[in-house]
PDB file of C-alpha atoms in Angstrom:
ATOM      1  CA  UNK G   1       0.000   0.000   0.000  1.00 56.00           C
ATOM      2  CA  UNK G   2       1.398   3.241  -1.151  1.00 60.00           C
ATOM      3  CA  UNK G   3       0.761   6.355   0.798  1.00 65.00           C
ATOM      4  CA  UNK G   4       0.743   9.582  -1.008  1.00 63.00           C
ATOM      5  CA  UNK G   5       1.606  12.556   1.012  1.00 63.00           C
ATOM      6  CA  UNK G   6       0.177  15.221  -1.293  1.00 59.00           C
ATOM      7  CA  UNK G   7       0.434  18.803  -0.179  1.00 63.00           C
ATOM      8  CA  UNK G   8      -2.807  20.719  -0.122  1.00 63.00           C
ATOM      9  CA  UNK G   9      -3.042  24.421  -0.765  1.00 62.00           C
ATOM     10  CA  UNK G  10      -5.421  25.800   1.889  1.00 65.00           C
ATOM     11  CA  UNK G  11      -4.259  29.376   1.725  1.00 72.00           C
ATOM     12  CA  UNK G  12      -7.469  30.859   0.148  1.00 81.00           C
ATOM     13  CA  UNK G  13      -7.810  33.229  -2.771  1.00 85.00           C
ATOM     14  CA  UNK G  14      -5.050  35.306  -4.211  1.00 88.00           C
ATOM     15  CA  UNK G  15      -5.195  39.095  -4.201  1.00 91.00           C
ATOM     16  CA  UNK G  16      -5.644  39.061  -7.957  1.00 92.00           C
ATOM     17  CA  UNK G  17      -8.729  36.820  -7.747  1.00 91.00           C
ATOM     18  CA  UNK G  18     -10.277  39.008  -5.038  1.00 93.00           C
ATOM     19  CA  UNK G  19      -9.597  42.152  -7.088  1.00 95.00           C
ATOM     20  CA  UNK G  20     -11.318  40.651 -10.146  1.00 95.00           C
ATOM     21  CA  UNK G  21     -14.409  39.673  -8.109  1.00 95.00           C
ATOM     22  CA  UNK G  22     -14.607  43.155  -6.538  1.00 96.00           C
ATOM     23  CA  UNK G  23     -14.249  44.749  -9.964  1.00 96.00           C
ATOM     24  CA  UNK G  24     -17.157  42.695 -11.333  1.00 96.00           C
ATOM     25  CA  UNK G  25     -19.332  43.484  -8.291  1.00 95.00           C
ATOM     26  CA  UNK G  26     -18.507  47.198  -8.640  1.00 94.00           C
ATOM     27  CA  UNK G  27     -19.446  47.262 -12.311  1.00 95.00           C
ATOM     28  CA  UNK G  28     -22.765  45.529 -11.597  1.00 93.00           C
ATOM     29  CA  UNK G  29     -23.484  47.999  -8.778  1.00 92.00           C
ATOM     30  CA  UNK G  30     -22.799  50.996 -11.022  1.00 92.00           C
ATOM     31  CA  UNK G  31     -25.259  49.602 -13.556  1.00 92.00           C
ATOM     32  CA  UNK G  32     -27.988  48.636 -11.051  1.00 91.00           C
ATOM     33  CA  UNK G  33     -28.056  51.560  -8.573  1.00 89.00           C
ATOM     34  CA  UNK G  34     -29.571  54.245 -10.874  1.00 85.00           C
ATOM     35  CA  UNK G  35     -32.355  51.875 -11.919  1.00 86.00           C
ATOM     36  CA  UNK G  36     -33.048  51.000  -8.292  1.00 86.00           C
ATOM     37  CA  UNK G  37     -33.210  54.687  -7.266  1.00 85.00           C
ATOM     38  CA  UNK G  38     -35.529  55.469 -10.176  1.00 84.00           C
ATOM     39  CA  UNK G  39     -37.807  52.563  -9.220  1.00 86.00           C
ATOM     40  CA  UNK G  40     -37.850  53.691  -5.582  1.00 86.00           C
ATOM     41  CA  UNK G  41     -38.821  57.271  -6.541  1.00 85.00           C
ATOM     42  CA  UNK G  42     -41.503  56.047  -8.939  1.00 87.00           C
ATOM     43  CA  UNK G  43     -43.008  53.918  -6.174  1.00 88.00           C
ATOM     44  CA  UNK G  44     -42.873  56.890  -3.771  1.00 87.00           C
ATOM     45  CA  UNK G  45     -44.859  59.052  -6.212  1.00 88.00           C
ATOM     46  CA  UNK G  46     -47.417  56.269  -6.756  1.00 89.00           C
ATOM     47  CA  UNK G  47     -47.751  55.795  -2.985  1.00 91.00           C
ATOM     48  CA  UNK G  48     -48.287  59.550  -2.474  1.00 89.00           C
ATOM     49  CA  UNK G  49     -50.964  59.572  -5.175  1.00 90.00           C
ATOM     50  CA  UNK G  50     -52.742  56.701  -3.445  1.00 91.00           C
ATOM     51  CA  UNK G  51     -52.623  58.589  -0.118  1.00 92.00           C
ATOM     52  CA  UNK G  52     -54.117  61.750  -1.646  1.00 90.00           C
ATOM     53  CA  UNK G  53     -56.807  59.817  -3.473  1.00 91.00           C
ATOM     54  CA  UNK G  54     -57.560  57.911  -0.273  1.00 91.00           C
ATOM     55  CA  UNK G  55     -58.074  61.017   1.881  1.00 91.00           C
ATOM     56  CA  UNK G  56     -60.274  62.632  -0.780  1.00 91.00           C
ATOM     57  CA  UNK G  57     -62.460  59.538  -1.136  1.00 91.00           C
ATOM     58  CA  UNK G  58     -62.642  59.162   2.638  1.00 92.00           C
ATOM     59  CA  UNK G  59     -63.760  62.778   3.077  1.00 92.00           C
ATOM     60  CA  UNK G  60     -66.336  62.366   0.321  1.00 91.00           C
ATOM     61  CA  UNK G  61     -67.625  59.140   1.875  1.00 91.00           C
ATOM     62  CA  UNK G  62     -67.787  60.658   5.376  1.00 92.00           C
ATOM     63  CA  UNK G  63     -69.637  63.724   4.034  1.00 92.00           C
ATOM     64  CA  UNK G  64     -72.304  61.419   2.617  1.00 91.00           C
ATOM     65  CA  UNK G  65     -72.376  59.133   5.655  1.00 93.00           C
ATOM     66  CA  UNK G  66     -72.618  61.937   8.230  1.00 92.00           C
ATOM     67  CA  UNK G  67     -74.726  64.271   6.038  1.00 92.00           C
ATOM     68  CA  UNK G  68     -72.383  67.186   6.580  1.00 91.00           C
ATOM     69  CA  UNK G  69     -69.799  69.248   4.750  1.00 91.00           C
ATOM     70  CA  UNK G  70     -66.237  67.928   4.774  1.00 91.00           C
ATOM     71  CA  UNK G  71     -63.183  69.903   3.714  1.00 90.00           C
ATOM     72  CA  UNK G  72     -59.801  68.585   2.581  1.00 89.00           C
ATOM     73  CA  UNK G  73     -56.823  70.935   2.875  1.00 87.00           C
ATOM     74  CA  UNK G  74     -54.048  70.496   0.333  1.00 86.00           C
ATOM     75  CA  UNK G  75     -51.015  72.641   1.221  1.00 84.00           C
ATOM     76  CA  UNK G  76     -49.170  74.969  -1.105  1.00 72.00           C
ATOM     77  CA  UNK G  77     -46.347  73.943  -3.355  1.00 66.00           C
ATOM     78  CA  UNK G  78     -43.355  72.252  -1.808  1.00 62.00           C
ATOM     79  CA  UNK G  79     -42.310  68.924  -0.375  1.00 59.00           C
ATOM     80  CA  UNK G  80     -42.928  67.049   2.888  1.00 63.00           C
ATOM     81  CA  UNK G  81     -46.453  68.409   3.306  1.00 82.00           C
ATOM     82  CA  UNK G  82     -49.399  67.118   5.312  1.00 86.00           C
ATOM     83  CA  UNK G  83     -52.840  66.792   3.745  1.00 87.00           C
ATOM     84  CA  UNK G  84     -55.671  66.972   6.258  1.00 87.00           C
ATOM     85  CA  UNK G  85     -59.444  66.677   6.295  1.00 88.00           C
ATOM     86  CA  UNK G  86     -62.114  68.029   8.604  1.00 88.00           C
ATOM     87  CA  UNK G  87     -63.802  64.645   8.952  1.00 86.00           C
ATOM     88  CA  UNK G  88     -61.327  61.925   8.125  1.00 84.00           C
ATOM     89  CA  UNK G  89     -61.293  58.851  10.306  1.00 86.00           C
ATOM     90  CA  UNK G  90     -57.871  57.418   9.538  1.00 86.00           C
ATOM     91  CA  UNK G  91     -55.807  60.568  10.124  1.00 84.00           C
ATOM     92  CA  UNK G  92     -53.840  63.020   8.058  1.00 87.00           C
ATOM     93  CA  UNK G  93     -51.551  62.005   5.206  1.00 87.00           C
ATOM     94  CA  UNK G  94     -47.937  63.202   5.217  1.00 85.00           C
ATOM     95  CA  UNK G  95     -46.167  63.061   1.886  1.00 85.00           C
ATOM     96  CA  UNK G  96     -42.423  62.729   2.507  1.00 84.00           C
ATOM     97  CA  UNK G  97     -40.012  63.388  -0.339  1.00 83.00           C
ATOM     98  CA  UNK G  98     -42.814  64.445  -2.684  1.00 85.00           C
ATOM     99  CA  UNK G  99     -43.380  67.816  -4.334  1.00 83.00           C
ATOM    100  CA  UNK G 100     -46.993  68.988  -4.386  1.00 83.00           C
ATOM    101  CA  UNK G 101     -48.173  71.399  -7.041  1.00 81.00           C
ATOM    102  CA  UNK G 102     -51.694  72.532  -7.857  1.00 77.00           C
ATOM    103  CA  UNK G 103     -53.093  75.042 -10.268  1.00 70.00           C
ATOM    104  CA  UNK G 104     -55.065  76.963  -7.672  1.00 68.00           C
ATOM    105  CA  UNK G 105     -54.204  80.536  -6.811  1.00 63.00           C
ATOM    106  CA  UNK G 106     -55.315  79.989  -3.227  1.00 67.00           C
ATOM    107  CA  UNK G 107     -52.957  78.812  -0.531  1.00 73.00           C
ATOM    108  CA  UNK G 108     -53.866  76.166   0.588  1.00 82.00           C
ATOM    109  CA  UNK G 109     -56.343  74.519  -1.786  1.00 82.00           C
ATOM    110  CA  UNK G 110     -59.547  73.725   0.103  1.00 85.00           C
ATOM    111  CA  UNK G 111     -61.728  71.006  -1.404  1.00 86.00           C
ATOM    112  CA  UNK G 112     -65.241  70.876   0.038  1.00 88.00           C
ATOM    113  CA  UNK G 113     -67.657  67.946  -0.288  1.00 90.00           C
ATOM    114  CA  UNK G 114     -71.331  68.526   0.552  1.00 89.00           C
ATOM    115  CA  UNK G 115     -73.743  66.043   2.140  1.00 88.00           C
ATOM    116  CA  UNK G 116     -74.198  64.302  -1.242  1.00 88.00           C
ATOM    117  CA  UNK G 117     -70.456  64.043  -1.904  1.00 87.00           C
ATOM    118  CA  UNK G 118     -70.513  66.797  -4.517  1.00 86.00           C
ATOM    119  CA  UNK G 119     -68.122  69.669  -5.010  1.00 84.00           C
ATOM    120  CA  UNK G 120     -70.444  72.553  -5.849  1.00 66.00           C
ATOM    121  CA  UNK G 121     -67.855  75.277  -5.511  1.00 64.00           C
ATOM    122  CA  UNK G 122     -66.403  76.208  -8.920  1.00 55.00           C
ATOM    123  CA  UNK G 123     -63.049  76.758  -7.223  1.00 57.00           C
ATOM    124  CA  UNK G 124     -62.812  73.038  -6.431  1.00 52.00           C
ATOM    125  CA  UNK G 125     -62.254  71.913  -9.994  1.00 62.00           C
ATOM    126  CA  UNK G 126     -58.591  71.378 -10.638  1.00 76.00           C
ATOM    127  CA  UNK G 127     -55.467  69.266 -10.877  1.00 81.00           C
ATOM    128  CA  UNK G 128     -52.942  68.199  -8.304  1.00 82.00           C
ATOM    129  CA  UNK G 129     -49.475  67.241  -9.561  1.00 83.00           C
ATOM    130  CA  UNK G 130     -47.100  65.028  -7.564  1.00 84.00           C
ATOM    131  CA  UNK G 131     -43.409  64.565  -8.346  1.00 84.00           C
ATOM    132  CA  UNK G 132     -40.377  63.182  -6.539  1.00 84.00           C
ATOM    133  CA  UNK G 133     -38.575  65.821  -4.465  1.00 79.00           C
ATOM    134  CA  UNK G 134     -35.087  64.777  -5.559  1.00 75.00           C
ATOM    135  CA  UNK G 135     -35.954  64.928  -9.296  1.00 66.00           C
ATOM    136  CA  UNK G 136     -34.112  61.722 -10.164  1.00 58.00           C
ATOM    137  CA  UNK G 137     -37.083  60.478 -12.149  1.00 60.00           C
ATOM    138  CA  UNK G 138     -39.406  62.044 -14.643  1.00 73.00           C
ATOM    139  CA  UNK G 139     -42.358  60.331 -12.975  1.00 78.00           C
ATOM    140  CA  UNK G 140     -45.142  62.887 -12.590  1.00 85.00           C
ATOM    141  CA  UNK G 141     -48.573  61.800 -11.424  1.00 87.00           C
ATOM    142  CA  UNK G 142     -51.722  63.875 -11.306  1.00 86.00           C
ATOM    143  CA  UNK G 143     -55.128  63.809  -9.705  1.00 85.00           C
ATOM    144  CA  UNK G 144     -58.031  65.551 -11.413  1.00 84.00           C
ATOM    145  CA  UNK G 145     -61.116  66.559  -9.427  1.00 84.00           C
ATOM    146  CA  UNK G 146     -64.239  67.428 -11.363  1.00 81.00           C
ATOM    147  CA  UNK G 147     -66.631  70.131 -10.312  1.00 77.00           C
ATOM    148  CA  UNK G 148     -70.162  69.028  -9.542  1.00 76.00           C
ATOM    149  CA  UNK G 149     -70.188  65.281  -8.981  1.00 78.00           C
ATOM    150  CA  UNK G 150     -66.784  65.246  -7.294  1.00 80.00           C
ATOM    151  CA  UNK G 151     -65.344  62.573  -9.560  1.00 83.00           C
ATOM    152  CA  UNK G 152     -61.699  61.852  -8.713  1.00 85.00           C
ATOM    153  CA  UNK G 153     -59.458  60.622 -11.532  1.00 85.00           C
ATOM    154  CA  UNK G 154     -55.752  59.846 -11.468  1.00 86.00           C
ATOM    155  CA  UNK G 155     -53.209  59.576 -14.230  1.00 86.00           C
ATOM    156  CA  UNK G 156     -49.857  60.658 -15.613  1.00 86.00           C
ATOM    157  CA  UNK G 157     -48.959  64.331 -15.935  1.00 84.00           C
ATOM    158  CA  UNK G 158     -47.409  64.842 -19.362  1.00 82.00           C
ATOM    159  CA  UNK G 159     -46.479  68.344 -20.465  1.00 78.00           C
ATOM    160  CA  UNK G 160     -49.362  70.440 -19.158  1.00 76.00           C
ATOM    161  CA  UNK G 161     -52.025  67.727 -19.371  1.00 79.00           C
ATOM    162  CA  UNK G 162     -53.307  65.213 -16.869  1.00 78.00           C
ATOM    163  CA  UNK G 163     -53.769  62.037 -18.922  1.00 79.00           C
ATOM    164  CA  UNK G 164     -56.282  59.859 -17.049  1.00 78.00           C
ATOM    165  CA  UNK G 165     -57.850  56.564 -18.012  1.00 72.00           C
ATOM    166  CA  UNK G 166     -61.253  58.237 -18.480  1.00 57.00           C
ATOM    167  CA  UNK G 167     -60.992  61.135 -20.907  1.00 46.00           C
TER     168      UNK G 167
END
């Protein structure tokens, strides 16, 4: 019986091999990070739009349910703003890292729903535009509120138009 006394090399990876792996990981990170940031900002804008739509629908629903007038206050332009309602049940909505813009001359924009859920005030008709505060994405969402019936539509803000699914 022959015994082989082979030497094993248990010293690990060489510096060259580690450098190559780190170089590959670095290149992949440089490619992936901008896409990840863009996706994160897009999701933030979509989440903010859902919060605004939610507080408006809640105020409209509570106005009908309680047979009273409910007002939603949308702050002036800027980021990190809180949207509140006079009769919301679930609390105010704070939009962090989101720019709010609306076409109203008033500061803030007051949206009033009557006991039938209507917006009878001509000043209530308008658009709300939401964008990411750090401007790393061109994602711009809008919310259009119609005068009269108080229909709330959401869509993409392209140029100066709010493109919603129901035109």
